[in-house]
């Protein structure tokens, strides 16, 4: 069946939004299956920038139906703002283009207050979350007290459900974090306003919709948020997000069976970035990192925070490829490396005096790893005008080949700028 899962293979912000936007020219459906407004996916079309947090990155193509599936956590206020902004810009003309699952988990202001209060209380030990209420919302879902999108339209049971959820949350907020409690009435007022605005996008069963689309051989893209190393189970725990960010999560979050999709594209930057706390072996806390940050405009699309920057880490990339069964890669932001005389690539770590080539999963080990680098030749030329991989200077081509050969996965796409036309295809999509 013609489905492709697009996953971030590092710590997020790899350029998933750009890839999904470009791919959506050929896609019938784009499905967001996990995460929430912690994501910031940037699309640049004719020089105009659009940042999406919850709405799938296919939305700029009117023929593409965008689905927010059950695995997502929905900040209903942010979502309404995002829809409104698109409409004001003449985008999203047809309400039917956006479909939201009744089973998605709702994020309300108290989730965000709790998220931020926890971070404040953690001080130096903080995770560096986006403060968007992601952890508290997924916790509430796991504890079976969450409000679902479909609940917003069940007036008779809404108040009771909120009372149950808020009883615990207010205890925590007041007694543990010294924050103001949240009133049920306040939440009902907010929901009344926002639910009406969102009702036209209510699809009820998006799992069925996706199943039918795949059966009818429609082209479906599954858009991951965050990145593999932020995965709740397999990432750099506890410095992770609260959902699974791996390809398997597309099955669960969208509600489709394994075996329906056999193509997984890993999106990777030609170097590495990370926002928030946690280990990052190849981080360059020096002029190299600063140069990558400035040239790559590495500032968070959601929080505006500076992204930590460093060289490409092949040990971590191979781990991500294994975890998600990545079948091909899109190599992003190659243009940012122009002008470096030498480009380092980490192909092993030193851990307690030993050279290791497998990513260490035991708690604390990654933080003790020192990167071992292979140094490759850099190039001076600007890449942003290249129209094909053959246009790239020799050492840039060698860099691409080196990565593909090192991880034993084909690189299907190379990106040399934020724009749609700055995309070099090695293998056409849906081929
Ligand atoms: P996402 O979260 O994975 O969708 O990535 P973000 O949108 O948070 O961050 C990627 C940033 O890099 C955005 O500002 C994109 O416009 C930009 N970008 C994407 N591809 C390229 C590229 O090939 N070159 C350059 N210079 N910028 C790119
Ligand atoms: P996209 O989809 C980069 C990071 C946060 C923090 C950790 C937990 O744009 O790639 P959370 O708010 O999820 O509880 O924060 O995860 N994080 C991201 N980093 N890109 C993202 O999304 C991220 N979403 C969350 O910075 O370290
Ligand atoms: Mg991002």
Tab-separated table of C-alpha atoms and ligand atoms in Angstrom:
chain	number	residue	atom	x	y	z
A	1	UNK	CA	0.000	0.000	0.000
A	2	UNK	CA	1.343	3.454	-0.880
A	3	UNK	CA	1.996	4.881	2.566
A	4	UNK	CA	5.191	6.503	3.800
A	5	UNK	CA	6.071	7.241	7.402
A	6	UNK	CA	8.244	10.322	7.858
A	7	UNK	CA	10.205	10.329	11.128
A	8	UNK	CA	12.826	12.583	12.652
A	9	UNK	CA	16.010	10.606	13.202
A	10	UNK	CA	17.754	12.939	15.670
A	11	UNK	CA	16.411	15.189	18.445
A	12	UNK	CA	13.743	16.887	16.351
A	13	UNK	CA	13.789	19.921	14.027
A	14	UNK	CA	15.426	17.920	11.257
A	15	UNK	CA	13.243	19.508	8.570
A	16	UNK	CA	10.242	17.153	8.676
A	17	UNK	CA	7.855	20.003	7.885
A	18	UNK	CA	9.677	20.934	4.694
A	19	UNK	CA	9.879	17.313	3.545
A	20	UNK	CA	6.206	16.636	4.239
A	21	UNK	CA	5.184	19.845	2.448
A	22	UNK	CA	7.258	18.933	-0.596
A	23	UNK	CA	6.030	15.330	-0.574
A	24	UNK	CA	2.434	16.467	-0.190
A	25	UNK	CA	2.447	17.655	-3.790
A	26	UNK	CA	1.904	13.964	-4.525
A	27	UNK	CA	0.019	12.877	-1.400
A	28	UNK	CA	-3.729	12.466	-0.921
A	29	UNK	CA	-3.562	12.401	2.887
A	30	UNK	CA	-1.128	13.601	5.543
A	31	UNK	CA	-1.608	12.209	9.052
A	32	UNK	CA	-0.150	13.563	12.301
A	33	UNK	CA	-0.165	10.588	14.679
A	34	UNK	CA	1.609	11.692	17.893
A	35	UNK	CA	2.796	14.712	19.810
A	36	UNK	CA	1.103	18.062	20.024
A	37	UNK	CA	1.933	21.729	19.819
A	38	UNK	CA	5.409	21.000	21.164
A	39	UNK	CA	6.210	20.449	17.481
A	40	UNK	CA	7.143	23.356	15.229
A	41	UNK	CA	7.214	22.419	11.557
A	42	UNK	CA	8.397	25.136	9.188
A	43	UNK	CA	7.321	25.396	5.561
A	44	UNK	CA	8.782	27.982	3.208
A	45	UNK	CA	6.886	28.587	-0.018
A	46	UNK	CA	7.962	31.361	-2.392
A	47	UNK	CA	9.939	32.868	0.462
A	48	UNK	CA	6.907	32.974	2.778
A	49	UNK	CA	7.264	31.102	6.057
A	50	UNK	CA	4.456	29.155	7.740
A	51	UNK	CA	5.081	27.425	11.081
A	52	UNK	CA	2.670	24.632	11.980
A	53	UNK	CA	2.395	23.076	15.418
A	54	UNK	CA	-0.582	20.737	15.174
A	55	UNK	CA	-1.908	20.922	11.648
A	56	UNK	CA	-0.235	18.435	9.292
A	57	UNK	CA	2.330	19.919	6.917
A	58	UNK	CA	0.308	18.986	3.834
A	59	UNK	CA	-2.152	21.798	4.469
A	60	UNK	CA	-0.710	24.189	1.879
A	61	UNK	CA	-1.818	21.771	-0.857
A	62	UNK	CA	-5.597	22.108	-1.207
A	63	UNK	CA	-5.926	18.585	-2.656
A	64	UNK	CA	-4.349	17.008	0.440
A	65	UNK	CA	-6.592	15.947	3.325
A	66	UNK	CA	-4.915	16.564	6.680
A	67	UNK	CA	-5.738	14.268	9.567
A	68	UNK	CA	-4.985	14.727	13.253
A	69	UNK	CA	-5.235	11.196	14.586
A	70	UNK	CA	-5.949	9.645	17.988
A	71	UNK	CA	-2.325	9.561	19.139
A	72	UNK	CA	-2.054	13.352	19.204
A	73	UNK	CA	-2.569	15.669	22.158
A	74	UNK	CA	-4.664	18.629	21.079
A	75	UNK	CA	-4.209	22.069	22.549
A	76	UNK	CA	-7.613	23.256	21.421
A	77	UNK	CA	-6.840	26.955	21.852
A	78	UNK	CA	-3.583	26.737	19.878
A	79	UNK	CA	-5.275	24.637	17.234
A	80	UNK	CA	-8.045	27.217	16.800
A	81	UNK	CA	-5.435	29.970	16.496
A	82	UNK	CA	-3.533	27.962	13.921
A	83	UNK	CA	-6.654	27.364	11.835
A	84	UNK	CA	-7.622	31.022	12.088
A	85	UNK	CA	-4.172	32.188	10.964
A	86	UNK	CA	-4.245	29.860	7.955
A	87	UNK	CA	-7.684	31.113	6.969
A	88	UNK	CA	-6.654	34.742	7.331
A	89	UNK	CA	-3.811	34.027	4.921
A	90	UNK	CA	-6.188	32.547	2.373
A	91	UNK	CA	-5.071	29.000	3.110
A	92	UNK	CA	-7.361	26.196	4.317
A	93	UNK	CA	-10.317	27.349	2.230
A	94	UNK	CA	-12.257	24.115	2.579
A	95	UNK	CA	-13.041	22.923	6.113
A	96	UNK	CA	-13.134	19.325	4.893
A	97	UNK	CA	-9.382	19.530	4.313
A	98	UNK	CA	-8.774	19.131	8.056
A	99	UNK	CA	-10.124	16.129	9.953
A	100	UNK	CA	-9.695	15.539	13.680
A	101	UNK	CA	-10.143	12.236	15.493
A	102	UNK	CA	-12.701	12.081	18.291
A	103	UNK	CA	-10.160	9.962	20.199
A	104	UNK	CA	-7.372	12.569	20.329
A	105	UNK	CA	-6.512	13.779	23.847
A	106	UNK	CA	-7.417	17.346	24.769
A	107	UNK	CA	-4.895	19.737	26.325
A	108	UNK	CA	-6.391	22.471	28.487
A	109	UNK	CA	-4.639	25.396	30.217
A	110	UNK	CA	-4.095	23.415	33.432
A	111	UNK	CA	-1.857	20.919	31.605
A	112	UNK	CA	0.398	23.771	30.572
A	113	UNK	CA	0.406	25.312	34.064
A	114	UNK	CA	1.383	21.942	35.491
A	115	UNK	CA	4.099	21.366	32.887
A	116	UNK	CA	5.633	24.779	33.581
A	117	UNK	CA	5.296	24.479	37.366
A	118	UNK	CA	7.155	21.173	37.287
A	119	UNK	CA	9.945	22.588	35.212
A	120	UNK	CA	10.256	25.539	37.572
A	121	UNK	CA	10.394	23.243	40.577
A	122	UNK	CA	13.033	21.031	38.934
A	123	UNK	CA	15.477	23.942	38.656
A	124	UNK	CA	18.750	22.801	37.090
A	125	UNK	CA	17.367	19.290	36.703
A	126	UNK	CA	14.626	20.474	34.364
A	127	UNK	CA	13.938	18.634	31.112
A	128	UNK	CA	13.634	21.830	29.145
A	129	UNK	CA	10.137	21.020	27.884
A	130	UNK	CA	8.305	23.310	25.514
A	131	UNK	CA	5.847	24.099	28.333
A	132	UNK	CA	2.962	23.059	26.098
A	133	UNK	CA	1.424	20.604	28.568
A	134	UNK	CA	2.492	17.502	26.656
A	135	UNK	CA	3.653	15.391	29.628
A	136	UNK	CA	0.636	16.125	31.838
A	137	UNK	CA	-1.766	15.431	28.948
A	138	UNK	CA	-0.285	12.038	28.062
A	139	UNK	CA	-0.155	11.147	31.768
A	140	UNK	CA	-3.822	11.999	32.109
A	141	UNK	CA	-4.621	9.808	29.108
A	142	UNK	CA	-2.688	6.904	30.660
A	143	UNK	CA	-4.509	7.415	33.956
A	144	UNK	CA	-7.814	7.288	32.051
A	145	UNK	CA	-9.027	10.692	33.190
A	146	UNK	CA	-8.345	12.632	30.013
A	147	UNK	CA	-10.938	14.499	28.009
A	148	UNK	CA	-11.015	13.351	24.407
A	149	UNK	CA	-11.836	15.564	21.458
A	150	UNK	CA	-15.200	13.830	21.082
A	151	UNK	CA	-16.041	14.609	24.745
A	152	UNK	CA	-16.120	18.303	23.922
A	153	UNK	CA	-19.390	17.734	22.079
A	154	UNK	CA	-21.066	15.644	24.819
A	155	UNK	CA	-22.467	18.475	26.916
A	156	UNK	CA	-24.208	16.236	29.460
A	157	UNK	CA	-21.103	14.332	30.556
A	158	UNK	CA	-18.442	17.019	30.065
A	159	UNK	CA	-18.749	18.692	33.466
A	160	UNK	CA	-18.549	15.377	35.349
A	161	UNK	CA	-15.407	14.328	33.481
A	162	UNK	CA	-13.735	17.661	34.095
A	163	UNK	CA	-14.599	17.506	37.792
A	164	UNK	CA	-12.880	14.128	38.112
A	165	UNK	CA	-9.763	15.306	36.263
A	166	UNK	CA	-9.512	18.624	38.071
A	167	UNK	CA	-9.958	17.222	41.559
A	168	UNK	CA	-6.498	15.656	41.360
A	169	UNK	CA	-4.878	18.378	39.278
A	170	UNK	CA	-6.001	21.154	41.591
A	171	UNK	CA	-4.645	19.278	44.581
A	172	UNK	CA	-1.271	19.075	42.850
A	173	UNK	CA	-1.342	22.651	41.634
A	174	UNK	CA	-2.316	24.168	44.974
A	175	UNK	CA	-0.674	21.947	47.531
A	176	UNK	CA	2.453	20.834	45.728
A	177	UNK	CA	3.299	23.651	43.337
A	178	UNK	CA	1.695	26.640	45.064
A	179	UNK	CA	-0.169	27.540	41.889
A	180	UNK	CA	-3.717	28.812	41.551
A	181	UNK	CA	-6.401	26.131	41.171
A	182	UNK	CA	-8.400	25.931	37.957
A	183	UNK	CA	-12.182	26.121	38.050
A	184	UNK	CA	-14.435	23.749	36.159
A	185	UNK	CA	-16.579	26.697	35.051
A	186	UNK	CA	-13.590	28.435	33.539
A	187	UNK	CA	-12.779	25.309	31.511
A	188	UNK	CA	-16.404	24.878	30.415
A	189	UNK	CA	-16.506	28.495	29.185
A	190	UNK	CA	-13.325	27.965	27.194
A	191	UNK	CA	-14.549	24.677	25.754
A	192	UNK	CA	-17.910	26.170	24.795
A	193	UNK	CA	-16.175	28.820	22.760
A	194	UNK	CA	-13.515	26.679	21.143
A	195	UNK	CA	-15.511	23.496	20.526
A	196	UNK	CA	-17.980	25.384	18.350
A	197	UNK	CA	-15.120	26.701	16.235
A	198	UNK	CA	-13.545	23.248	15.888
A	199	UNK	CA	-16.741	21.254	15.277
A	200	UNK	CA	-16.556	21.475	11.452
A	201	UNK	CA	-13.262	19.577	11.586
A	202	UNK	CA	-14.646	16.727	13.641
A	203	UNK	CA	-14.223	13.476	11.764
A	204	UNK	CA	-15.010	10.989	14.551
A	205	UNK	CA	-13.164	7.895	13.266
A	206	UNK	CA	-9.957	8.850	11.475
A	207	UNK	CA	-8.596	5.307	11.784
A	208	UNK	CA	-11.380	4.083	9.493
A	209	UNK	CA	-10.771	6.991	7.132
A	210	UNK	CA	-7.054	6.134	6.869
A	211	UNK	CA	-7.786	2.427	6.448
A	212	UNK	CA	-10.168	3.134	3.577
A	213	UNK	CA	-7.672	5.502	1.966
A	214	UNK	CA	-4.900	2.908	2.092
A	215	UNK	CA	-7.225	0.205	0.748
A	216	UNK	CA	-8.133	2.470	-2.134
A	217	UNK	CA	-4.363	2.887	-2.816
A	218	UNK	CA	-4.474	6.560	-1.975
A	219	UNK	CA	-1.082	8.048	-1.158
A	220	UNK	CA	-0.822	8.603	2.580
A	221	UNK	CA	2.021	10.318	4.409
A	222	UNK	CA	2.398	9.828	8.146
A	223	UNK	CA	4.091	12.888	9.613
A	224	UNK	CA	6.098	12.259	12.759
A	225	UNK	CA	6.804	14.950	15.282
A	226	UNK	CA	9.910	15.312	17.456
A	227	UNK	CA	12.769	12.874	16.768
A	228	UNK	CA	13.847	9.310	17.518
A	229	UNK	CA	16.139	10.264	20.406
A	230	UNK	CA	13.233	12.033	22.118
A	231	UNK	CA	11.229	8.790	22.149
A	232	UNK	CA	9.696	8.020	25.546
A	233	UNK	CA	11.005	4.443	25.676
A	234	UNK	CA	14.123	4.451	23.524
A	235	UNK	CA	15.354	8.036	23.680
A	236	UNK	CA	17.647	9.819	26.121
A	237	UNK	CA	15.305	9.250	29.076
A	238	UNK	CA	14.298	11.244	31.109
A	239	UNK	CA	15.228	14.014	28.651
A	240	UNK	CA	12.577	12.953	26.167
A	241	UNK	CA	9.046	13.838	25.197
A	242	UNK	CA	6.028	11.897	26.486
A	243	UNK	CA	5.022	10.069	23.316
A	244	UNK	CA	6.668	7.490	21.124
A	245	UNK	CA	8.338	9.244	18.227
A	246	UNK	CA	9.323	6.117	16.286
A	247	UNK	CA	7.703	4.766	13.133
A	248	UNK	CA	5.786	2.136	15.122
A	249	UNK	CA	3.925	4.979	16.747
A	250	UNK	CA	2.330	5.774	13.378
A	251	UNK	CA	0.515	2.425	13.535
A	252	UNK	CA	-0.745	2.943	17.060
A	253	UNK	CA	-1.418	6.678	16.827
A	254	UNK	CA	-3.255	6.456	13.516
A	255	UNK	CA	-4.923	3.129	14.352
A	256	UNK	CA	-3.699	0.929	11.514
A	257	UNK	CA	-2.128	-2.508	11.578
A	258	UNK	CA	1.524	-3.409	11.115
A	259	UNK	CA	2.317	-4.481	7.589
A	260	UNK	CA	0.197	-1.785	5.988
A	261	UNK	CA	3.219	0.467	5.446
A	262	UNK	CA	6.665	-0.607	4.358
A	263	UNK	CA	8.399	2.679	3.598
A	264	UNK	CA	9.912	4.747	6.383
A	265	UNK	CA	11.822	7.875	5.547
A	266	UNK	CA	14.182	9.182	8.206
A	267	UNK	CA	14.773	12.914	8.142
A	268	UNK	CA	18.260	13.860	9.239
A	269	UNK	CA	20.199	17.073	9.294
A	270	UNK	CA	23.699	17.017	7.818
A	271	UNK	CA	24.789	17.942	11.370
A	272	UNK	CA	22.965	17.652	14.718
A	273	UNK	CA	20.876	19.937	16.915
A	274	UNK	CA	19.021	19.551	20.171
A	275	UNK	CA	16.753	21.870	22.192
A	276	UNK	CA	16.340	21.343	25.917
A	277	UNK	CA	18.458	19.395	28.401
A	278	UNK	CA	20.086	15.982	28.082
A	279	UNK	CA	23.174	14.272	26.706
A	280	UNK	CA	24.428	15.190	23.244
A	281	UNK	CA	27.843	13.611	22.559
A	282	UNK	CA	28.736	15.592	19.424
A	283	UNK	CA	27.659	18.977	20.784
A	284	UNK	CA	30.141	21.718	19.846
A	285	UNK	CA	29.914	24.248	22.612
A	286	UNK	CA	32.360	26.488	20.777
A	287	UNK	CA	32.732	28.598	17.617
A	288	UNK	CA	31.820	25.623	15.398
A	289	UNK	CA	28.494	25.201	17.203
A	290	UNK	CA	27.906	28.943	17.040
A	291	UNK	CA	28.610	28.998	13.314
A	292	UNK	CA	26.180	26.118	12.696
A	293	UNK	CA	23.567	27.920	14.801
A	294	UNK	CA	23.913	31.201	12.943
A	295	UNK	CA	24.223	29.751	9.425
A	296	UNK	CA	21.476	27.212	10.004
A	297	UNK	CA	19.239	29.724	11.860
A	298	UNK	CA	18.991	27.184	14.655
A	299	UNK	CA	16.404	28.787	16.888
A	300	UNK	CA	13.334	26.823	17.988
A	301	UNK	CA	10.206	27.148	15.835
A	302	UNK	CA	7.999	26.674	18.915
A	303	UNK	CA	9.820	28.385	21.787
A	304	UNK	CA	12.450	30.513	20.000
A	305	UNK	CA	15.163	28.924	22.169
A	306	UNK	CA	18.699	28.564	20.786
A	307	UNK	CA	19.288	25.055	19.539
A	308	UNK	CA	22.439	23.306	20.736
A	309	UNK	CA	24.511	22.389	17.669
A	310	UNK	CA	27.205	19.863	16.770
A	311	UNK	CA	28.508	17.455	14.151
A	312	UNK	CA	26.585	14.562	12.654
A	313	UNK	CA	26.459	11.504	14.913
A	314	UNK	CA	26.353	8.276	12.908
A	315	UNK	CA	26.170	6.059	16.009
A	316	UNK	CA	22.921	7.763	17.009
A	317	UNK	CA	21.683	7.836	13.404
A	318	UNK	CA	22.216	4.077	13.009
A	319	UNK	CA	20.320	3.542	16.265
A	320	UNK	CA	17.420	5.635	14.929
A	321	UNK	CA	17.465	3.686	11.661
A	322	UNK	CA	17.244	0.415	13.583
A	323	UNK	CA	14.473	1.599	15.942
A	324	UNK	CA	12.208	2.811	13.160
A	325	UNK	CA	13.190	0.427	10.369
A	326	UNK	CA	14.125	3.438	8.267
A	327	UNK	CA	14.303	2.431	4.602
A	328	UNK	CA	15.643	5.709	3.169
A	329	UNK	CA	16.921	9.055	4.338
A	330	UNK	CA	16.393	12.710	3.477
A	331	UNK	CA	19.583	14.614	4.228
A	332	UNK	CA	18.671	18.176	5.166
A	333	UNK	CA	20.515	21.483	5.449
A	334	UNK	CA	23.616	20.358	3.567
A	335	UNK	CA	24.016	24.002	2.464
A	336	UNK	CA	24.751	24.992	6.062
A	337	UNK	CA	28.070	23.093	5.956
A	338	UNK	CA	29.520	25.187	3.081
A	339	UNK	CA	32.721	26.940	4.077
A	340	UNK	CA	34.004	24.498	6.677
A	341	UNK	CA	37.489	23.359	5.705
A	342	UNK	CA	36.992	20.038	7.490
A	343	UNK	CA	33.744	18.402	8.527
A	344	UNK	CA	33.808	15.955	11.411
A	345	UNK	CA	31.502	12.962	11.528
A	346	UNK	CA	31.202	10.829	14.644
A	347	UNK	CA	31.404	7.118	13.832
A	348	UNK	CA	32.120	5.696	17.311
A	349	UNK	CA	32.129	6.682	20.977
A	350	UNK	CA	34.652	6.186	23.707
A	351	UNK	CA	32.911	4.932	26.824
A	352	UNK	CA	34.985	4.337	29.955
A	353	UNK	CA	38.137	3.805	27.881
A	354	UNK	CA	36.472	1.449	25.367
A	355	UNK	CA	35.662	2.227	21.720
A	356	UNK	CA	32.016	1.391	21.039
A	357	UNK	CA	30.021	1.637	17.823
A	358	UNK	CA	26.555	0.749	19.182
A	359	UNK	CA	24.460	3.415	20.890
A	360	UNK	CA	24.481	2.713	24.658
A	361	UNK	CA	21.001	2.509	26.182
A	362	UNK	CA	21.870	2.063	29.863
A	363	UNK	CA	20.976	5.127	31.939
A	364	UNK	CA	23.843	7.600	32.223
A	365	UNK	CA	26.112	5.886	29.689
A	366	UNK	CA	25.464	8.275	26.813
A	367	UNK	CA	26.378	11.245	28.994
A	368	UNK	CA	29.838	9.695	29.559
A	369	UNK	CA	30.438	8.992	25.861
A	370	UNK	CA	33.072	10.988	24.015
A	371	UNK	CA	32.669	11.203	20.244
A	372	UNK	CA	35.353	9.684	17.999
A	373	UNK	CA	35.463	11.526	14.694
A	374	UNK	CA	36.419	10.916	11.133
A	375	UNK	CA	37.358	14.153	9.414
A	376	UNK	CA	36.103	14.711	5.870
A	377	UNK	CA	37.002	17.387	3.340
A	378	UNK	CA	34.751	20.423	3.336
A	379	UNK	CA	33.792	22.619	0.375
A	380	UNK	CA	33.598	26.377	-0.137
A	381	UNK	CA	30.835	26.641	-2.729
A	382	UNK	CA	27.300	27.815	-1.994
A	383	UNK	CA	24.885	24.899	-2.549
A	384	UNK	CA	21.584	26.721	-2.421
A	385	UNK	CA	21.189	27.076	-6.191
A	386	UNK	CA	21.970	23.430	-7.027
A	387	UNK	CA	19.270	21.714	-9.071
A	388	UNK	CA	20.590	18.171	-8.852
A	389	UNK	CA	23.058	16.202	-6.778
A	390	UNK	CA	25.423	16.260	-9.778
A	391	UNK	CA	25.566	20.082	-9.427
A	392	UNK	CA	27.088	19.752	-5.952
A	393	UNK	CA	30.843	20.186	-5.531
A	394	UNK	CA	32.849	16.976	-5.344
A	395	UNK	CA	33.374	17.000	-1.571
A	396	UNK	CA	29.689	17.669	-0.889
A	397	UNK	CA	28.807	14.670	-3.076
A	398	UNK	CA	31.394	12.626	-1.206
A	399	UNK	CA	29.876	13.693	2.121
A	400	UNK	CA	26.442	12.465	1.000
A	401	UNK	CA	27.915	9.187	-0.279
A	402	UNK	CA	29.914	8.701	2.919
A	403	UNK	CA	26.807	8.997	5.096
A	404	UNK	CA	24.722	6.668	2.925
A	405	UNK	CA	27.490	4.056	2.856
A	406	UNK	CA	28.193	4.350	6.604
A	407	UNK	CA	24.592	3.730	7.643
A	408	UNK	CA	23.801	1.352	4.760
A	409	UNK	CA	20.550	3.142	3.922
A	410	UNK	CA	19.964	4.995	0.644
A	411	UNK	CA	19.689	8.765	0.721
A	412	UNK	CA	16.720	9.557	-1.519
A	413	UNK	CA	16.604	13.326	-1.009
A	414	UNK	CA	19.153	16.044	-0.295
A	415	UNK	CA	17.965	19.473	0.818
A	416	UNK	CA	20.020	22.614	0.168
A	417	UNK	CA	17.729	25.351	1.458
A	418	UNK	CA	14.369	25.882	3.160
A	419	UNK	CA	12.424	26.419	-0.103
A	420	UNK	CA	10.475	23.772	-1.964
A	421	UNK	CA	12.674	24.063	-5.035
A	422	UNK	CA	15.841	23.576	-2.988
A	423	UNK	CA	15.195	19.845	-2.922
A	424	UNK	CA	17.411	17.456	-4.857
A	425	UNK	CA	15.817	14.127	-5.677
A	426	UNK	CA	17.980	11.066	-5.939
A	427	UNK	CA	14.988	8.754	-6.099
A	428	UNK	CA	11.480	10.023	-6.904
A	429	UNK	CA	8.805	9.751	-4.263
A	430	UNK	CA	6.122	7.016	-4.271
A	431	UNK	CA	8.171	5.200	-6.922
B	1	LIG	P1	10.905	20.132	11.839
B	1	LIG	O1	10.463	20.354	13.240
B	1	LIG	O2	11.601	18.829	11.662
B	1	LIG	O3	9.811	20.322	10.838
B	1	LIG	O4	12.004	21.258	11.532
B	1	LIG	P2	11.873	22.818	11.909
B	1	LIG	O5	10.925	23.456	10.978
B	1	LIG	O6	11.639	22.981	13.365
B	1	LIG	O7	13.360	23.285	11.661
B	1	LIG	C1	13.993	23.146	10.415
B	1	LIG	C2	14.422	24.537	9.943
B	1	LIG	O8	15.334	24.411	8.864
B	1	LIG	C3	13.276	25.367	9.408
B	1	LIG	O9	13.523	26.716	9.679
B	1	LIG	C4	13.329	25.108	7.894
B	1	LIG	O10	12.790	26.181	7.131
B	1	LIG	C5	14.812	25.014	7.692
B	1	LIG	N1	15.245	24.134	6.594
B	1	LIG	C6	14.702	22.966	6.165
B	1	LIG	N2	15.474	22.409	5.216
B	1	LIG	C7	16.525	23.244	5.041
B	1	LIG	C8	17.694	23.194	4.227
B	1	LIG	O11	17.941	22.258	3.477
B	1	LIG	N3	18.571	24.235	4.338
B	1	LIG	C9	18.361	25.278	5.186
B	1	LIG	N4	19.281	26.241	5.234
B	1	LIG	N5	17.267	25.359	5.961
B	1	LIG	C10	16.380	24.344	5.907
B	2	LIG	P1	9.553	18.991	16.170
B	2	LIG	O1	8.366	18.184	15.763
B	2	LIG	C1	12.759	19.591	19.035
B	2	LIG	C2	11.906	18.546	23.211
B	2	LIG	C3	11.889	19.680	24.197
B	2	LIG	C4	12.388	18.951	25.439
B	2	LIG	C5	11.721	17.587	25.310
B	2	LIG	C6	10.429	17.436	26.091
B	2	LIG	O2	9.484	20.421	15.822
B	2	LIG	O3	10.828	18.335	15.759
B	2	LIG	P2	7.958	18.332	25.676
B	2	LIG	O4	7.434	19.727	25.560
B	2	LIG	O5	7.697	17.473	24.503
B	2	LIG	O6	7.534	17.683	26.946
B	2	LIG	O7	9.556	18.523	25.791
B	2	LIG	O8	11.463	17.410	23.924
B	2	LIG	N1	11.009	18.718	22.038
B	2	LIG	C7	11.439	19.032	20.808
B	2	LIG	N2	12.669	19.330	20.353
B	2	LIG	N3	11.727	19.519	18.178
B	2	LIG	C8	10.496	19.180	18.613
B	2	LIG	O9	9.468	18.971	17.790
B	2	LIG	C9	10.298	18.967	19.984
B	2	LIG	N4	9.226	18.655	20.744
B	2	LIG	C10	9.680	18.493	21.977
B	2	LIG	O10	12.746	20.717	23.811
B	2	LIG	O11	13.780	18.753	25.343
B	3	LIG	MG1	10.607	21.751	14.743
